[in-house]
C-alpha cells in the first residue's frame, strides 16, 4: 500500500442470528467493492456453537442458496486480523449465531488524504459516530423544528 492513496481503515463486527447469512446483505457488500467505495482487507466468518465453541466458516455458499457468495474474498488477509480478533468478536454474540468480521479501507477518501498531504496537511484524528446517535440527533432536531 506504500505510495498509493490510502483511505481510513475501519472494521465492522456483524452478528447473524441463527447463523443465517442473507444474500441481500452480501450483495450490498460486493456492490460497495465493485464501485470502488471500499476495499476489503480482511473478512472472517465464524459460528458460535450452542456450547460456545468458535468454528471458522469457509467463504463459499454462506446462505446455502447454491451461489458462491463471498468466494471472491476467500484468502483475503492483510495481517490486521488474527484469531484473537475473531474470538473476541465471537464473544460479543449469542451461541447458535454467526459473526462476520470485516476490515476495510474507505478507498473514496484515499485521494483526498493524499491531496492534503501533498500541500503539507496531515490527518491527525478520525473517528466514528455510532449510527444510533446520529438517528437520535436527527430525530431530536426534527422534533424541535416541528414544535
Short mmCIF file of C-alpha atoms in Angstrom, two decimals:
data_model
loop_
_atom_site.label_atom_id
_atom_site.label_comp_id
_atom_site.label_asym_id
_atom_site.label_seq_id
_atom_site.Cartn_x
_atom_site.Cartn_y
_atom_site.Cartn_z
CA UNK A 1 0.00 0.00 0.00
CA UNK A 2 3.04 2.27 0.17
CA UNK A 3 2.96 5.03 -2.42
CA UNK A 4 -0.77 4.62 -3.05
CA UNK A 5 -3.69 6.73 -1.98
CA UNK A 6 -4.81 5.05 1.24
CA UNK A 7 -8.12 5.86 2.88
CA UNK A 8 -9.08 5.34 6.52
CA UNK A 9 -9.27 1.72 7.65
CA UNK A 10 -12.36 0.59 9.57
CA UNK A 11 -13.85 -2.62 10.84
CA UNK A 12 -17.33 -3.98 11.41
CA UNK A 13 -18.49 -6.90 13.51
CA UNK A 14 -21.87 -8.24 12.40
CA UNK A 15 -23.99 -10.82 14.22
CA UNK A 16 -26.13 -13.18 12.15
CA UNK A 17 -28.99 -14.66 14.24
CA UNK A 18 -29.39 -18.38 13.71
CA UNK A 19 -26.16 -18.30 11.66
CA UNK A 20 -28.25 -17.20 8.64
CA UNK A 21 -26.30 -15.03 6.23
CA UNK A 22 -28.67 -13.47 3.75
CA UNK A 23 -27.72 -12.89 0.12
CA UNK A 24 -29.05 -9.31 0.01
CA UNK A 25 -26.55 -8.08 2.59
CA UNK A 26 -23.72 -9.90 0.89
CA UNK A 27 -24.74 -8.39 -2.45
CA UNK A 28 -24.58 -4.91 -0.90
CA UNK A 29 -21.02 -5.60 0.28
CA UNK A 30 -19.98 -6.78 -3.18
CA UNK A 31 -21.59 -3.68 -4.72
CA UNK A 32 -19.53 -1.37 -2.49
CA UNK A 33 -16.35 -3.15 -3.56
CA UNK A 34 -17.25 -3.19 -7.24
CA UNK A 35 -18.00 0.55 -7.18
CA UNK A 36 -14.61 1.24 -5.56
CA UNK A 37 -16.07 2.76 -2.40
CA UNK A 38 -14.35 0.24 -0.11
CA UNK A 39 -11.64 -2.39 -0.40
CA UNK A 40 -11.88 -5.50 1.77
CA UNK A 41 -8.62 -6.12 3.62
CA UNK A 42 -9.83 -8.96 5.85
CA UNK A 43 -13.05 -10.91 6.02
CA UNK A 44 -13.62 -13.72 8.50
CA UNK A 45 -16.79 -15.56 9.45
CA UNK A 46 -17.34 -17.94 12.36
CA UNK A 47 -20.22 -19.71 14.04
CA UNK A 48 -20.59 -19.97 17.79
CA UNK A 49 -21.92 -23.38 18.73
CA UNK A 50 -24.53 -23.86 21.43
CA UNK A 51 -21.64 -25.00 23.66
CA UNK A 52 -19.85 -21.69 23.00
CA UNK A 53 -17.11 -23.06 20.72
CA UNK A 54 -15.99 -20.82 17.83
CA UNK A 55 -15.85 -22.58 14.46
CA UNK A 56 -14.48 -20.83 11.37
CA UNK A 57 -16.67 -20.82 8.26
CA UNK A 58 -15.32 -21.04 4.71
CA UNK A 59 -16.32 -18.14 2.47
CA UNK A 60 -18.33 -20.12 -0.04
CA UNK A 61 -22.09 -20.57 -0.16
CA UNK A 62 -22.81 -18.96 3.21
CA UNK A 63 -26.57 -18.69 2.79
CA UNK A 64 -26.84 -22.09 1.10
CA UNK A 65 -28.74 -20.76 -1.93
CA UNK A 66 -26.48 -22.51 -4.45
CA UNK A 67 -24.47 -19.38 -5.30
CA UNK A 68 -20.92 -18.70 -4.12
CA UNK A 69 -21.48 -15.57 -2.08
CA UNK A 70 -18.10 -14.37 -0.89
CA UNK A 71 -15.70 -16.77 -2.60
CA UNK A 72 -14.22 -13.68 -4.28
CA UNK A 73 -12.82 -12.72 -0.85
CA UNK A 74 -11.51 -16.17 0.03
CA UNK A 75 -7.92 -15.86 1.23
CA UNK A 76 -8.10 -12.05 1.56
CA UNK A 77 -5.85 -11.28 4.50
CA UNK A 78 -3.95 -8.11 5.31
CA UNK A 79 -2.44 -9.32 8.56
CA UNK A 80 -4.51 -6.81 10.52
CA UNK A 81 -6.82 -9.56 11.88
CA UNK A 82 -5.86 -12.64 13.80
CA UNK A 83 -7.62 -15.49 15.59
CA UNK A 84 -7.80 -13.43 18.80
CA UNK A 85 -9.79 -10.76 16.96
CA UNK A 86 -12.21 -13.37 15.65
CA UNK A 87 -12.56 -14.96 19.10
CA UNK A 88 -13.11 -11.53 20.66
CA UNK A 89 -15.80 -10.75 18.09
CA UNK A 90 -17.43 -14.14 18.67
CA UNK A 91 -17.61 -13.36 22.39
CA UNK A 92 -19.99 -10.50 21.56
CA UNK A 93 -22.68 -12.74 20.09
CA UNK A 94 -25.08 -15.38 21.36
CA UNK A 95 -24.46 -19.11 20.94
CA UNK A 96 -26.06 -20.51 17.79
CA UNK A 97 -25.36 -17.35 15.84
CA UNK A 98 -22.61 -16.45 13.38
CA UNK A 99 -20.27 -13.48 13.38
CA UNK A 100 -18.67 -11.69 10.46
CA UNK A 101 -15.60 -9.51 10.96
CA UNK A 102 -14.68 -7.18 8.12
CA UNK A 103 -11.68 -4.86 7.93
CA UNK A 104 -11.98 -2.46 5.03
CA UNK A 105 -10.38 0.60 3.53
CA UNK A 106 -12.54 3.61 2.69
CA UNK A 107 -10.98 3.95 -0.77
CA UNK A 108 -13.08 7.01 -1.61
CA UNK A 109 -11.05 9.01 0.93
CA UNK A 110 -7.57 7.98 -0.28
CA UNK A 111 -7.16 10.65 -2.98
CA UNK A 112 -8.37 13.36 -0.57
CA UNK A 113 -5.90 12.32 2.13
CA UNK A 114 -3.06 12.23 -0.41
CA UNK A 115 -4.00 15.67 -1.77
CA UNK A 116 -3.98 17.10 1.76
CA UNK A 117 -0.55 15.58 2.47
CA UNK A 118 0.76 17.00 -0.82
CA UNK A 119 0.03 20.51 0.48
CA UNK A 120 1.52 19.84 3.90
CA UNK A 121 -1.63 18.94 5.81
CA UNK A 122 -1.93 15.79 7.91
CA UNK A 123 -4.93 13.85 9.15
CA UNK A 124 -4.44 13.99 12.92
CA UNK A 125 -7.58 12.16 14.03
CA UNK A 126 -10.54 10.30 12.68
CA UNK A 127 -13.45 8.64 14.37
CA UNK A 128 -16.84 7.15 14.02
CA UNK A 129 -20.16 8.40 15.35
CA UNK A 130 -22.49 5.45 16.07
CA UNK A 131 -25.45 5.36 13.68
CA UNK A 132 -27.93 5.21 16.59
CA UNK A 133 -26.51 8.50 17.92
CA UNK A 134 -26.92 10.15 14.51
CA UNK A 135 -30.51 8.93 14.17
CA UNK A 136 -31.33 10.15 17.69
CA UNK A 137 -29.81 13.58 16.99
CA UNK A 138 -31.71 13.91 13.70
CA UNK A 139 -34.95 12.82 15.37
CA UNK A 140 -34.43 15.42 18.13
CA UNK A 141 -33.72 18.10 15.52
CA UNK A 142 -36.88 17.19 13.61
CA UNK A 143 -38.94 17.22 16.82
CA UNK A 144 -37.64 20.71 17.71
CA UNK A 145 -38.33 22.07 14.22
CA UNK A 146 -41.89 20.65 14.25
CA UNK A 147 -42.66 22.17 17.69
#
